[in-house]
PDB file of C-alpha atoms in Angstrom:
ATOM      1  CA  MET A 550       2.472  52.671 104.188  1.00  0.00           C
ATOM      2  CA  LYS A 551       0.473  50.702 101.736  1.00  0.00           C
ATOM      3  CA  ARG A 552       0.155  52.713  98.188  1.00  0.00           C
ATOM      4  CA  LEU A 553      -3.546  53.851  97.680  1.00  0.00           C
ATOM      5  CA  GLY A 554      -4.590  54.103  93.949  1.00  0.00           C
ATOM      6  CA  VAL A 555      -7.328  57.122  93.206  1.00  0.00           C
ATOM      7  CA  LEU A 556      -9.824  57.459  90.679  1.00  0.00           C
ATOM      8  CA  GLY A 557      -9.868  61.360  90.497  1.00  0.00           C
ATOM      9  CA  GLY A 558     -11.349  64.219  88.123  1.00  0.00           C
ATOM     10  CA  MET A 559     -14.699  63.555  88.920  1.00  0.00           C
ATOM     11  CA  SER A 560     -14.174  66.688  89.271  1.00  0.00           C
ATOM     12  CA  TRP A 561     -10.795  67.777  89.676  1.00  0.00           C
ATOM     13  CA  GLU A 562     -12.025  70.295  92.187  1.00  0.00           C
ATOM     14  CA  SER A 563     -12.755  67.786  94.776  1.00  0.00           C
ATOM     15  CA  THR A 564     -10.053  65.397  93.642  1.00  0.00           C
ATOM     16  CA  CYS A 565      -7.495  68.580  94.812  1.00  0.00           C
ATOM     17  CA  VAL A 566      -9.532  68.419  98.601  1.00  0.00           C
ATOM     18  CA  TYR A 567      -8.969  64.369  98.497  1.00  0.00           C
ATOM     19  CA  TYR A 568      -5.034  64.906  97.642  1.00  0.00           C
ATOM     20  CA  ARG A 569      -4.480  67.734 100.435  1.00  0.00           C
ATOM     21  CA  LEU A 570      -6.495  66.108 102.979  1.00  0.00           C
ATOM     22  CA  ILE A 571      -5.105  62.598 102.607  1.00  0.00           C
ATOM     23  CA  ASN A 572      -1.215  64.016 102.089  1.00  0.00           C
ATOM     24  CA  GLN A 573      -2.048  66.281 105.390  1.00  0.00           C
ATOM     25  CA  GLY A 574      -3.408  63.460 107.423  1.00  0.00           C
ATOM     26  CA  VAL A 575      -0.557  60.800 106.658  1.00  0.00           C
ATOM     27  CA  ALA A 576       1.651  64.141 107.555  1.00  0.00           C
ATOM     28  CA  GLN A 577       0.029  64.597 111.238  1.00  0.00           C
ATOM     29  CA  ARG A 578       0.227  60.700 111.818  1.00  0.00           C
ATOM     30  CA  GLU A 579       3.776  59.960 110.498  1.00  0.00           C
ATOM     31  CA  GLY A 580       5.644  63.121 111.066  1.00  0.00           C
ATOM     32  CA  GLY A 581       8.276  64.815 109.580  1.00  0.00           C
ATOM     33  CA  LEU A 582       8.390  65.092 105.666  1.00  0.00           C
ATOM     34  CA  ALA A 583       6.103  61.982 105.327  1.00  0.00           C
ATOM     35  CA  SER A 584       3.427  62.123 102.438  1.00  0.00           C
ATOM     36  CA  ALA A 585       0.869  59.792 101.177  1.00  0.00           C
ATOM     37  CA  PRO A 586       2.133  57.082  98.740  1.00  0.00           C
ATOM     38  CA  LEU A 587      -0.353  57.743  95.898  1.00  0.00           C
ATOM     39  CA  GLN A 588      -1.317  56.725  92.180  1.00  0.00           C
ATOM     40  CA  LEU A 589      -3.673  58.922  90.811  1.00  0.00           C
ATOM     41  CA  HIS A 590      -5.767  58.182  87.424  1.00  0.00           C
ATOM     42  CA  SER A 591      -7.315  61.774  86.638  1.00  0.00           C
ATOM     43  CA  VAL A 592     -10.312  61.176  83.845  1.00  0.00           C
ATOM     44  CA  ASN A 593     -11.642  63.771  81.655  1.00  0.00           C
ATOM     45  CA  PHE A 594     -15.062  64.642  83.560  1.00  0.00           C
ATOM     46  CA  ALA A 595     -16.726  65.690  80.541  1.00  0.00           C
ATOM     47  CA  GLU A 596     -16.811  62.323  78.907  1.00  0.00           C
ATOM     48  CA  VAL A 597     -17.798  60.798  82.498  1.00  0.00           C
ATOM     49  CA  ALA A 598     -20.705  63.257  82.770  1.00  0.00           C
ATOM     50  CA  GLU A 599     -22.203  62.759  78.914  1.00  0.00           C
ATOM     51  CA  LEU A 600     -22.215  58.953  80.187  1.00  0.00           C
ATOM     52  CA  GLN A 601     -23.982  60.225  83.251  1.00  0.00           C
ATOM     53  CA  ARG A 602     -26.666  62.212  81.269  1.00  0.00           C
ATOM     54  CA  GLU A 603     -27.447  59.465  78.747  1.00  0.00           C
ATOM     55  CA  ALA A 604     -27.415  56.638  81.353  1.00  0.00           C
ATOM     56  CA  ARG A 605     -24.572  54.723  79.852  1.00  0.00           C
ATOM     57  CA  TRP A 606     -23.535  53.146  83.502  1.00  0.00           C
ATOM     58  CA  GLU A 607     -22.075  50.311  81.991  1.00  0.00           C
ATOM     59  CA  ASP A 608     -19.828  52.194  79.759  1.00  0.00           C
ATOM     60  CA  ALA A 609     -19.071  54.198  82.665  1.00  0.00           C
ATOM     61  CA  GLY A 610     -18.255  51.697  84.953  1.00  0.00           C
ATOM     62  CA  LYS A 611     -15.768  49.985  81.907  1.00  0.00           C
ATOM     63  CA  LEU A 612     -13.967  53.470  81.507  1.00  0.00           C
ATOM     64  CA  LEU A 613     -13.312  53.842  85.197  1.00  0.00           C
ATOM     65  CA  GLY A 614     -12.523  49.833  85.932  1.00  0.00           C
ATOM     66  CA  GLN A 615      -9.838  50.038  83.203  1.00  0.00           C
ATOM     67  CA  ALA A 616      -8.502  53.187  84.863  1.00  0.00           C
ATOM     68  CA  ALA A 617      -8.648  50.847  88.078  1.00  0.00           C
ATOM     69  CA  ALA A 618      -6.744  48.119  86.529  1.00  0.00           C
ATOM     70  CA  GLY A 619      -3.934  50.486  85.420  1.00  0.00           C
ATOM     71  CA  LEU A 620      -3.630  51.578  88.973  1.00  0.00           C
ATOM     72  CA  GLU A 621      -3.308  48.082  90.102  1.00  0.00           C
ATOM     73  CA  ARG A 622      -0.741  47.430  87.416  1.00  0.00           C
ATOM     74  CA  ALA A 623       1.288  50.881  88.557  1.00  0.00           C
ATOM     75  CA  GLY A 624       1.668  49.137  92.090  1.00  0.00           C
ATOM     76  CA  ALA A 625      -1.223  50.398  93.870  1.00  0.00           C
ATOM     77  CA  GLN A 626      -2.912  48.497  96.659  1.00  0.00           C
ATOM     78  CA  GLY A 627      -5.910  49.610  97.198  1.00  0.00           C
ATOM     79  CA  LEU A 628      -8.563  51.469  95.426  1.00  0.00           C
ATOM     80  CA  LEU A 629     -10.425  54.900  96.388  1.00  0.00           C
ATOM     81  CA  ILE A 630     -13.428  56.152  94.035  1.00  0.00           C
ATOM     82  CA  ALA A 631     -13.200  60.072  94.477  1.00  0.00           C
ATOM     83  CA  THR A 632     -16.536  60.859  93.902  1.00  0.00           C
ATOM     84  CA  ASN A 633     -20.033  59.702  95.258  1.00  0.00           C
ATOM     85  CA  THR A 634     -21.864  59.454  92.099  1.00  0.00           C
ATOM     86  CA  MET A 635     -19.776  57.091  90.862  1.00  0.00           C
ATOM     87  CA  HIS A 636     -19.786  54.307  93.341  1.00  0.00           C
ATOM     88  CA  LYS A 637     -23.152  53.490  91.642  1.00  0.00           C
ATOM     89  CA  VAL A 638     -20.864  51.427  89.179  1.00  0.00           C
ATOM     90  CA  ALA A 639     -18.569  50.186  92.083  1.00  0.00           C
ATOM     91  CA  PRO A 640     -19.550  46.669  91.561  1.00  0.00           C
ATOM     92  CA  ILE A 641     -18.400  47.160  87.866  1.00  0.00           C
ATOM     93  CA  ILE A 642     -15.073  48.561  88.301  1.00  0.00           C
ATOM     94  CA  GLN A 643     -14.172  45.889  90.753  1.00  0.00           C
ATOM     95  CA  GLN A 644     -14.560  43.548  87.927  1.00  0.00           C
ATOM     96  CA  TYR A 645     -11.456  45.008  86.316  1.00  0.00           C
ATOM     97  CA  SER A 646      -9.019  44.666  89.204  1.00  0.00           C
ATOM     98  CA  HIS A 647      -8.421  42.768  92.476  1.00  0.00           C
ATOM     99  CA  LEU A 648      -7.761  46.094  94.463  1.00  0.00           C
ATOM    100  CA  PRO A 649      -9.677  46.004  97.758  1.00  0.00           C
ATOM    101  CA  LEU A 650     -12.214  49.126  97.589  1.00  0.00           C
ATOM    102  CA  LEU A 651     -12.179  51.811 100.245  1.00  0.00           C
ATOM    103  CA  HIS A 652     -16.234  52.422  99.822  1.00  0.00           C
ATOM    104  CA  ILE A 653     -17.319  55.963 100.584  1.00  0.00           C
ATOM    105  CA  GLY A 654     -20.588  54.492 102.309  1.00  0.00           C
ATOM    106  CA  ASP A 655     -18.423  52.770 104.784  1.00  0.00           C
ATOM    107  CA  ALA A 656     -16.554  55.586 105.615  1.00  0.00           C
ATOM    108  CA  THR A 657     -19.748  57.823 106.125  1.00  0.00           C
ATOM    109  CA  GLY A 658     -22.091  54.838 107.558  1.00  0.00           C
ATOM    110  CA  ARG A 659     -19.273  54.417 110.386  1.00  0.00           C
ATOM    111  CA  ALA A 660     -19.123  57.995 111.388  1.00  0.00           C
ATOM    112  CA  LEU A 661     -22.911  58.388 111.414  1.00  0.00           C
ATOM    113  CA  HIS A 662     -23.508  55.272 113.204  1.00  0.00           C
ATOM    114  CA  ALA A 663     -20.773  55.887 116.098  1.00  0.00           C
ATOM    115  CA  ALA A 664     -22.417  59.603 116.336  1.00  0.00           C
ATOM    116  CA  GLY A 665     -26.000  57.763 117.018  1.00  0.00           C
ATOM    117  CA  ARG A 666     -27.477  59.365 114.223  1.00  0.00           C
ATOM    118  CA  ARG A 667     -30.160  57.468 112.889  1.00  0.00           C
ATOM    119  CA  ARG A 668     -32.089  59.442 110.337  1.00  0.00           C
ATOM    120  CA  VAL A 669     -30.347  61.221 107.847  1.00  0.00           C
ATOM    121  CA  GLY A 670     -30.927  63.658 104.670  1.00  0.00           C
ATOM    122  CA  LEU A 671     -28.829  63.094 101.517  1.00  0.00           C
ATOM    123  CA  LEU A 672     -27.227  66.122  99.728  1.00  0.00           C
ATOM    124  CA  GLY A 673     -25.829  65.265  96.283  1.00  0.00           C
ATOM    125  CA  THR A 674     -26.017  64.973  92.432  1.00  0.00           C
ATOM    126  CA  ARG A 675     -29.416  63.860  90.999  1.00  0.00           C
ATOM    127  CA  PHE A 676     -28.044  60.398  90.428  1.00  0.00           C
ATOM    128  CA  THR A 677     -27.290  59.957  94.140  1.00  0.00           C
ATOM    129  CA  MET A 678     -30.510  61.434  95.891  1.00  0.00           C
ATOM    130  CA  GLU A 679     -32.682  59.398  93.316  1.00  0.00           C
ATOM    131  CA  ASP A 680     -30.807  56.083  92.738  1.00  0.00           C
ATOM    132  CA  ALA A 681     -30.432  53.415  95.559  1.00  0.00           C
ATOM    133  CA  PHE A 682     -26.903  52.643  95.454  1.00  0.00           C
ATOM    134  CA  LEU A 683     -25.687  55.180  98.626  1.00  0.00           C
ATOM    135  CA  ARG A 684     -28.925  55.216 100.313  1.00  0.00           C
ATOM    136  CA  GLN A 685     -29.512  50.953 100.442  1.00  0.00           C
ATOM    137  CA  HIS A 686     -25.693  50.870 101.274  1.00  0.00           C
ATOM    138  CA  LEU A 687     -26.433  52.965 104.296  1.00  0.00           C
ATOM    139  CA  GLU A 688     -29.733  51.492 105.236  1.00  0.00           C
ATOM    140  CA  GLN A 689     -28.624  47.805 104.853  1.00  0.00           C
ATOM    141  CA  HIS A 690     -24.969  48.226 106.502  1.00  0.00           C
ATOM    142  CA  PHE A 691     -25.687  50.901 109.143  1.00  0.00           C
ATOM    143  CA  GLU A 692     -29.242  50.276 109.709  1.00  0.00           C
ATOM    144  CA  LEU A 693     -30.044  54.378 108.533  1.00  0.00           C
ATOM    145  CA  ARG A 694     -33.261  55.835 107.223  1.00  0.00           C
ATOM    146  CA  CYS A 695     -32.128  58.257 104.548  1.00  0.00           C
ATOM    147  CA  GLU A 696     -34.486  60.880 103.154  1.00  0.00           C
ATOM    148  CA  VAL A 697     -33.929  63.346 100.095  1.00  0.00           C
ATOM    149  CA  PRO A 698     -35.194  66.749  99.103  1.00  0.00           C
ATOM    150  CA  ASP A 699     -38.372  67.205  97.112  1.00  0.00           C
ATOM    151  CA  ALA A 700     -38.408  67.113  93.378  1.00  0.00           C
ATOM    152  CA  ALA A 701     -37.551  71.052  92.538  1.00  0.00           C
ATOM    153  CA  ASP A 702     -34.824  71.126  95.613  1.00  0.00           C
ATOM    154  CA  ARG A 703     -33.098  68.255  93.999  1.00  0.00           C
ATOM    155  CA  ASP A 704     -32.792  70.035  90.680  1.00  0.00           C
ATOM    156  CA  GLU A 705     -31.389  72.957  92.444  1.00  0.00           C
ATOM    157  CA  VAL A 706     -28.980  71.172  94.411  1.00  0.00           C
ATOM    158  CA  HIS A 707     -27.936  69.123  90.985  1.00  0.00           C
ATOM    159  CA  ARG A 708     -27.886  72.238  89.033  1.00  0.00           C
ATOM    160  CA  ILE A 709     -25.458  73.949  91.269  1.00  0.00           C
ATOM    161  CA  ILE A 710     -22.921  71.136  91.601  1.00  0.00           C
ATOM    162  CA  PHE A 711     -22.449  70.863  88.079  1.00  0.00           C
ATOM    163  CA  GLU A 712     -23.006  74.347  86.847  1.00  0.00           C
ATOM    164  CA  GLU A 713     -20.916  75.981  89.876  1.00  0.00           C
ATOM    165  CA  LEU A 714     -18.766  73.904  92.182  1.00  0.00           C
ATOM    166  CA  CYS A 715     -17.287  71.335  89.406  1.00  0.00           C
ATOM    167  CA  GLN A 716     -16.528  74.527  87.660  1.00  0.00           C
ATOM    168  CA  GLY A 717     -15.025  76.623  90.699  1.00  0.00           C
ATOM    169  CA  ARG A 718     -17.785  78.930  91.131  1.00  0.00           C
ATOM    170  CA  LEU A 719     -18.765  79.655  94.656  1.00  0.00           C
ATOM    171  CA  VAL A 720     -21.952  81.648  94.786  1.00  0.00           C
ATOM    172  CA  ASP A 721     -23.363  83.107  98.039  1.00  0.00           C
ATOM    173  CA  ALA A 722     -26.915  82.787  96.880  1.00  0.00           C
ATOM    174  CA  SER A 723     -26.548  78.998  96.279  1.00  0.00           C
ATOM    175  CA  ARG A 724     -24.975  78.626  99.689  1.00  0.00           C
ATOM    176  CA  GLN A 725     -28.214  80.229 101.277  1.00  0.00           C
ATOM    177  CA  ARG A 726     -30.410  77.710  98.961  1.00  0.00           C
ATOM    178  CA  TYR A 727     -28.312  74.675 100.653  1.00  0.00           C
ATOM    179  CA  ARG A 728     -29.141  76.065 103.928  1.00  0.00           C
ATOM    180  CA  GLN A 729     -32.903  76.471 103.120  1.00  0.00           C
ATOM    181  CA  VAL A 730     -32.825  72.763 101.938  1.00  0.00           C
ATOM    182  CA  ILE A 731     -30.884  71.450 104.793  1.00  0.00           C
ATOM    183  CA  SER A 732     -33.369  73.300 107.098  1.00  0.00           C
ATOM    184  CA  GLN A 733     -36.144  71.786 105.621  1.00  0.00           C
ATOM    185  CA  LEU A 734     -34.555  68.009 106.131  1.00  0.00           C
ATOM    186  CA  ALA A 735     -34.160  69.142 109.566  1.00  0.00           C
ATOM    187  CA  ASP A 736     -38.002  69.930 109.812  1.00  0.00           C
ATOM    188  CA  ARG A 737     -38.705  66.414 108.361  1.00  0.00           C
ATOM    189  CA  GLY A 738     -37.090  64.939 111.439  1.00  0.00           C
ATOM    190  CA  CYS A 739     -33.471  64.438 109.978  1.00  0.00           C
ATOM    191  CA  ASP A 740     -30.850  64.255 112.677  1.00  0.00           C
ATOM    192  CA  ALA A 741     -27.993  64.825 110.183  1.00  0.00           C
ATOM    193  CA  VAL A 742     -27.312  65.694 106.805  1.00  0.00           C
ATOM    194  CA  VAL A 743     -24.807  64.190 104.671  1.00  0.00           C
ATOM    195  CA  LEU A 744     -22.849  65.938 101.877  1.00  0.00           C
ATOM    196  CA  ALA A 745     -22.960  63.222  99.613  1.00  0.00           C
ATOM    197  CA  CYS A 746     -20.953  65.050  96.751  1.00  0.00           C
ATOM    198  CA  THR A 747     -17.235  65.429  97.094  1.00  0.00           C
ATOM    199  CA  GLU A 748     -17.777  69.212  95.429  1.00  0.00           C
ATOM    200  CA  ILE A 749     -20.458  70.647  98.210  1.00  0.00           C
ATOM    201  CA  SER A 750     -18.152  71.125 101.098  1.00  0.00           C
ATOM    202  CA  LEU A 751     -16.256  73.418  98.980  1.00  0.00           C
ATOM    203  CA  LEU A 752     -19.524  75.783  99.327  1.00  0.00           C
ATOM    204  CA  ILE A 753     -20.725  74.618 102.541  1.00  0.00           C
ATOM    205  CA  ASP A 754     -18.272  73.949 105.733  1.00  0.00           C
ATOM    206  CA  PRO A 755     -19.872  71.825 108.695  1.00  0.00           C
ATOM    207  CA  ALA A 756     -17.678  73.478 111.099  1.00  0.00           C
ATOM    208  CA  ALA A 757     -18.732  77.124 110.206  1.00  0.00           C
ATOM    209  CA  GLY A 758     -22.004  78.717 111.493  1.00  0.00           C
ATOM    210  CA  ALA A 759     -24.710  77.312 113.306  1.00  0.00           C
ATOM    211  CA  TRP A 760     -26.651  74.714 111.245  1.00  0.00           C
ATOM    212  CA  PRO A 761     -30.149  73.066 112.329  1.00  0.00           C
ATOM    213  CA  VAL A 762     -28.604  69.518 112.300  1.00  0.00           C
ATOM    214  CA  PRO A 763     -24.936  67.848 112.062  1.00  0.00           C
ATOM    215  CA  LEU A 764     -23.353  67.919 108.945  1.00  0.00           C
ATOM    216  CA  PHE A 765     -21.280  64.856 107.711  1.00  0.00           C
ATOM    217  CA  ASP A 766     -18.610  65.578 104.756  1.00  0.00           C
ATOM    218  CA  THR A 767     -18.161  62.543 102.830  1.00  0.00           C
ATOM    219  CA  THR A 768     -14.992  63.897 101.272  1.00  0.00           C
ATOM    220  CA  ALA A 769     -13.419  64.441 104.796  1.00  0.00           C
ATOM    221  CA  LEU A 770     -14.824  61.300 106.034  1.00  0.00           C
ATOM    222  CA  HIS A 771     -13.431  59.352 102.864  1.00  0.00           C
ATOM    223  CA  ALA A 772     -10.237  60.929 102.678  1.00  0.00           C
ATOM    224  CA  GLN A 773      -9.634  60.121 106.775  1.00  0.00           C
ATOM    225  CA  ALA A 774     -10.650  56.297 105.767  1.00  0.00           C
ATOM    226  CA  ALA A 775      -7.736  56.543 103.156  1.00  0.00           C
ATOM    227  CA  VAL A 776      -5.319  57.725 105.549  1.00  0.00           C
ATOM    228  CA  ASP A 777      -6.147  55.030 108.195  1.00  0.00           C
ATOM    229  CA  TRP A 778      -5.700  52.477 105.310  1.00  0.00           C
ATOM    230  CA  ILE A 779      -2.180  54.247 104.207  1.00  0.00           C
ATOM    231  CA  THR A 780      -0.903  54.307 107.666  1.00  0.00           C
ATOM    232  CA  GLY A 781      -2.481  50.641 108.609  1.00  0.00           C
ATOM    233  CA  ASP A 782      -4.233  51.786 111.265  1.00  0.00           C
ATOM    234  CA  THR A 783      -7.467  49.854 109.943  1.00  0.00           C
ATOM    235  CA  PRO A 784      -7.563  46.294 107.626  1.00  0.00           C
TER     236      PRO A 784
END
């Protein structure tokens, strides 16, 4: 098996989910006592969030790039950024190491394309919904059309992520608000909604309940791509 370097802690709540899903996947694939060979660098999310708020993306990319270089020195053979938002600075991070990147947009785009989806809604942080990095990746590489909620809903989706989910708080009223936003995206013609923040699946279970359109969880899809890479099932 290949050793994967993971940039985590953004937030640690979702990094725990990554760790569990990747190890469960490797155990199912390999059997017995098998677990995933991982190198984890977990950052202080408070520092990263401050750089995000101040739009200091170059500094954020440098911070994570230096962490990626450390993972490479520690023996990692590939790199996973365990967050959607910080793929915004993926090109900067890649300047600091020679590790191949398992891009969250590729894992998500392949699943959407295989399912025959063409027009998808994006739920995530304000940066993911309003900046172009993930939307353009999906549109250019997988011929998808991406939609986002209106401004008021974007504000609320973002607030719930930072004030609740990243701090381990699961609020029923917020779950209902997300359901409303998903329904509105479906009404606008979306044939799927992407949970494009690694914390959202803590609150929203795509397999639980009747959703107006299928939900695609980037955390689970990214973790599965990691399992495939670790075990050698994909390049």
